[in-house]
Structure formats: C-alpha cells, structure tokens
PDB file of C-alpha atoms in Angstrom:
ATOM      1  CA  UNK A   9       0.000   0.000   0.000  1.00  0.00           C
ATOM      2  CA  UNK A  10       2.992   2.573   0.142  1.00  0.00           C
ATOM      3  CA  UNK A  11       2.734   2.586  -3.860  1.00  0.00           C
ATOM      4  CA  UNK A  12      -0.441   4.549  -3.442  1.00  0.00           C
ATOM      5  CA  UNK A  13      -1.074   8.097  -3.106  1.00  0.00           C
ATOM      6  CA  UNK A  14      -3.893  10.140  -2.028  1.00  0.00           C
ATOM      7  CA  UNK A  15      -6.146  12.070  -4.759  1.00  0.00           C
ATOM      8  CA  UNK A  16      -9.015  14.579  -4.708  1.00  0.00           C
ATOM      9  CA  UNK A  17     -11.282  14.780  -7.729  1.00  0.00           C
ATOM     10  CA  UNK A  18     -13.513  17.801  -8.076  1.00  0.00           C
ATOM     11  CA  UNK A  19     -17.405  17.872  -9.381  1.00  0.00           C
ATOM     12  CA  UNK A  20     -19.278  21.029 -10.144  1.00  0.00           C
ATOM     13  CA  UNK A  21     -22.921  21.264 -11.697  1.00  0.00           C
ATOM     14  CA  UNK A  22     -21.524  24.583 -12.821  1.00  0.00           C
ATOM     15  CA  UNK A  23     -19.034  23.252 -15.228  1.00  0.00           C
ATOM     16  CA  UNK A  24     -21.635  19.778 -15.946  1.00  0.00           C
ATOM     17  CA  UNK A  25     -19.317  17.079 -14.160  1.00  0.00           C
ATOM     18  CA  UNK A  26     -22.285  16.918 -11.741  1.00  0.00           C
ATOM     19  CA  UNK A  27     -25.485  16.130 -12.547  1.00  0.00           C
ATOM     20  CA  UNK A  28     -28.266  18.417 -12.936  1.00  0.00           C
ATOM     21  CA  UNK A  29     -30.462  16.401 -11.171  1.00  0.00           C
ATOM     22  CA  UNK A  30     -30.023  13.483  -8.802  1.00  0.00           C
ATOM     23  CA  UNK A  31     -31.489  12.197  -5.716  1.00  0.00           C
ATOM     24  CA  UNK A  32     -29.750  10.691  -2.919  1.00  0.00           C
ATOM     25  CA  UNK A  33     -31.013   7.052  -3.793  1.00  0.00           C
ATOM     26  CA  UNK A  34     -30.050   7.452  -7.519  1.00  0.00           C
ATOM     27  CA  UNK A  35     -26.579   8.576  -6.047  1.00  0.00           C
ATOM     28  CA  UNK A  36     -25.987   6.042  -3.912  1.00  0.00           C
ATOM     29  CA  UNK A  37     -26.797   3.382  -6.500  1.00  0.00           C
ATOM     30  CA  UNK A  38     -24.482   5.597  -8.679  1.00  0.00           C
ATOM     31  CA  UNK A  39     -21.896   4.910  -5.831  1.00  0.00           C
ATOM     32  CA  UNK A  40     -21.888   0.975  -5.826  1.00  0.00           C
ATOM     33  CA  UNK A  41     -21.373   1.054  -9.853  1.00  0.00           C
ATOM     34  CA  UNK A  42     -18.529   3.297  -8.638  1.00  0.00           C
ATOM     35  CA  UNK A  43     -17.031   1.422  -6.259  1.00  0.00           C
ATOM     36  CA  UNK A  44     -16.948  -1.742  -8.613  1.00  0.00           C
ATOM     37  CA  UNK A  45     -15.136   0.369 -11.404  1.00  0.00           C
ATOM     38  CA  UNK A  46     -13.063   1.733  -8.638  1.00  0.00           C
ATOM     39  CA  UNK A  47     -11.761  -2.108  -7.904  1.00  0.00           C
ATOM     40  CA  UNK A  48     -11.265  -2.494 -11.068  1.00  0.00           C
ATOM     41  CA  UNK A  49      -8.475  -0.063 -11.346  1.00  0.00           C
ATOM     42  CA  UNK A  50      -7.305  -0.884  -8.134  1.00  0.00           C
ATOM     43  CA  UNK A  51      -8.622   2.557  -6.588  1.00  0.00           C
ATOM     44  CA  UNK A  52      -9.733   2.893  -3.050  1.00  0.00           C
ATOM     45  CA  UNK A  53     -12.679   5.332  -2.697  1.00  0.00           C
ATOM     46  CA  UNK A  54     -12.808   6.969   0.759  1.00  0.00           C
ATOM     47  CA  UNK A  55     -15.036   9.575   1.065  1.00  0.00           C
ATOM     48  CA  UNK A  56     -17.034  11.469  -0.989  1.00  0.00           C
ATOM     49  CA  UNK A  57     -18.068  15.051   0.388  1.00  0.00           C
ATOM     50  CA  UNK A  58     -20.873  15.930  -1.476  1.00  0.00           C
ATOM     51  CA  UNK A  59     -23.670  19.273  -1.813  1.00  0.00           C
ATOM     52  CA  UNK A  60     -26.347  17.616  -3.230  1.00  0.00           C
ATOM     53  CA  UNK A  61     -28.213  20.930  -3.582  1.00  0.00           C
ATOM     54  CA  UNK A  62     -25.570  23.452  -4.713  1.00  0.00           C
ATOM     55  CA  UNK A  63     -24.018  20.778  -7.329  1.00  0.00           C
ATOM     56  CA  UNK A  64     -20.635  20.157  -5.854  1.00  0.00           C
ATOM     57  CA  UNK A  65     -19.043  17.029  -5.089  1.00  0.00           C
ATOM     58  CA  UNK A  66     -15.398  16.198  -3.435  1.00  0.00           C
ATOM     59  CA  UNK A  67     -14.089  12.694  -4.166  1.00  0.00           C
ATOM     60  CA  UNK A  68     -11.154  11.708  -1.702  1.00  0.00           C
ATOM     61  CA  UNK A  69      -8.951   8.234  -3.658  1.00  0.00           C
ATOM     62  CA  UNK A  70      -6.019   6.131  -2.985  1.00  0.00           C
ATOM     63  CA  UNK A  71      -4.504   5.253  -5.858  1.00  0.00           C
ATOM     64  CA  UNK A  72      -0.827   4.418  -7.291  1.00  0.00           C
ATOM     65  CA  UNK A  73      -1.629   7.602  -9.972  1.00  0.00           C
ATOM     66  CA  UNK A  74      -4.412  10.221 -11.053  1.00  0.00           C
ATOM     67  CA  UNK A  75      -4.107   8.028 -14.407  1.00  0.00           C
ATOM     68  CA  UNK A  76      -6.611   5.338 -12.544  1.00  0.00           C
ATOM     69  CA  UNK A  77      -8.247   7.529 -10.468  1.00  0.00           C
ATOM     70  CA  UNK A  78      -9.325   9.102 -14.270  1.00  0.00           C
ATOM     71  CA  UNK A  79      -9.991   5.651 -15.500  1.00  0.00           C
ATOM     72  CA  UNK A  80     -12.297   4.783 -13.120  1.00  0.00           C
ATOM     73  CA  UNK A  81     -14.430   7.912 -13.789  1.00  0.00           C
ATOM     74  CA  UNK A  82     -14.371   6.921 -17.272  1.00  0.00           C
ATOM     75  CA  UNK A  83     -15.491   3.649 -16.298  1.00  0.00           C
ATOM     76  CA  UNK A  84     -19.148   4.859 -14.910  1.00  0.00           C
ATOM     77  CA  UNK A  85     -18.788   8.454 -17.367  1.00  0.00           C
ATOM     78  CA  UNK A  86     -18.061  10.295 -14.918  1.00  0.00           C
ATOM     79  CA  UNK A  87     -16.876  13.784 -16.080  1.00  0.00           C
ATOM     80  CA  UNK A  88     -14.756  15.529 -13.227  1.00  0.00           C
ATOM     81  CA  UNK A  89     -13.210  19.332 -13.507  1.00  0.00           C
ATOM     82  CA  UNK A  90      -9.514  18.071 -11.728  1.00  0.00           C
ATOM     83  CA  UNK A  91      -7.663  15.582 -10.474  1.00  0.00           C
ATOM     84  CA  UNK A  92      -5.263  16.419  -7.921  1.00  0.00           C
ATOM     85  CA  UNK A  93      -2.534  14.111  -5.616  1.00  0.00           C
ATOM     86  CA  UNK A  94      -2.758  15.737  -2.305  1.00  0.00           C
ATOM     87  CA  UNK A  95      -1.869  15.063   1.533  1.00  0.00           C
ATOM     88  CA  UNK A  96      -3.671  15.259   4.248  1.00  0.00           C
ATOM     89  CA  UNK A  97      -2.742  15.977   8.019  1.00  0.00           C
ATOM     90  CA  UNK A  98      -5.887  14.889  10.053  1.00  0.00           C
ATOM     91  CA  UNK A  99      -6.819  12.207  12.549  1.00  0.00           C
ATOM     92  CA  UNK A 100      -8.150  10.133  10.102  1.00  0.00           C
ATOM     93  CA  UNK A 101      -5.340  10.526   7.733  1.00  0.00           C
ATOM     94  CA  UNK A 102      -2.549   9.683  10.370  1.00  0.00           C
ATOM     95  CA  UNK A 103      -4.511   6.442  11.110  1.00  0.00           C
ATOM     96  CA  UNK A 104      -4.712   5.702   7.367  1.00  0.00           C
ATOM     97  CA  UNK A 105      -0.973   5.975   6.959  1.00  0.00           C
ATOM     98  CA  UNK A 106      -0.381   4.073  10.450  1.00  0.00           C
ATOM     99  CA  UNK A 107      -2.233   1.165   9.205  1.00  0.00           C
ATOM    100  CA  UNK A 108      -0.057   1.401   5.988  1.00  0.00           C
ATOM    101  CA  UNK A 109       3.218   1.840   8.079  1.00  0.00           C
ATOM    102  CA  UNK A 110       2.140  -1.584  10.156  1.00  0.00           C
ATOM    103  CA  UNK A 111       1.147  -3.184   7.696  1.00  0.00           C
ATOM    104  CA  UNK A 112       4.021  -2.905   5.400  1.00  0.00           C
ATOM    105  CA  UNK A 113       5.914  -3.769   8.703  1.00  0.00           C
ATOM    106  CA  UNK A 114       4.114  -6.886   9.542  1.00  0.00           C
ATOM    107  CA  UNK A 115       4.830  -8.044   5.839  1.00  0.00           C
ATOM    108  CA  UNK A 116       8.676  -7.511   5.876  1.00  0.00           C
ATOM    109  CA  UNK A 117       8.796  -9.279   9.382  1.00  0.00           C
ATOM    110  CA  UNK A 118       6.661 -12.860   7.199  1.00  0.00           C
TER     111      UNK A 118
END
C-alpha cells in the first residue's frame, strides 16, 4: 500500500461534471457502480463530500496515480473538472498511513 497516493477529484454542476439532477437514492446506486469500477483499477474510494443541492461534489482516492483515479471515472462516465494528488494531516489521515506503516511492517517481518 505505500505505492499509493492520495487524490481529490472535483465535481461542479456549474461546469456539468455533476449532474443536474439526482437524488440521494439514484446517487448512492451511482456509488456501488462506482465502487466496482473503482476495484477495477485498483482505486480505493474513501469519502465522498458531497452538496447535493448546490451541485458540488469532493471525491477523496487512494490510488498508485491520477491516471486510474481518471480511469475509473471513465469507467461509470463520470466527467470531473480536476484531479489532484494531495496530503492530508488529520486524525483520520494519520490512522490511514499508520495502518499502511504496520502493515508494510508486519509483511517484511513474514
């Protein structure tokens, strides 16, 4: 898991990478299509911050490159406005890389 990086993809109704309309069941089912395509590139989705009503969504990835991250979008037609490798210092991201860190650990010690 060290290969990968963090990415955050950006979605604005604005620009038409987020759809006009949608409701929260249609994208949630949206989601699981997602998820599959994102397994298929080997992409981990972790959160998706989203403003349903102002148009605006905030995609948060793990991924070896912003190549995958793109090619699952593509996947499900997914337009996005940028894709962007980023770090993070938060609670959430610490634990994230500590898991990595042990992990990677407990594999060179097998």
């Amino acid at each position: 898991m060290s290969e990968f990086k963090m990415f955050v993809d950006t979605h604005n109704r604005e620009s038409g990478t987020f759809p006009e309309k949608i409701t929260a069941e249609e994208f949630s089912a949206f989601y699981q299509n997602y998820q599959v395509a994102c397994a298929e590139e080997e992409v981990i989705s972790l959160k998706i911050l989203s403003d349903m009503d102002g148009g605006k969504a905030f995609c948060l990835t793990l991924a070896k490159s912003a190549e995958a991250v793109k090619r699952a979008h593509e996947r499900v037609g997914l337009p996005f406005d940028s894709i962007s490798e980023v770090k993070a210092i938060s609670p959430e991201a610490m634990f994230l890389e500590a898991t990595f860190l042990e992990a990677t650990f407990l594999e060179a010690k097998a």
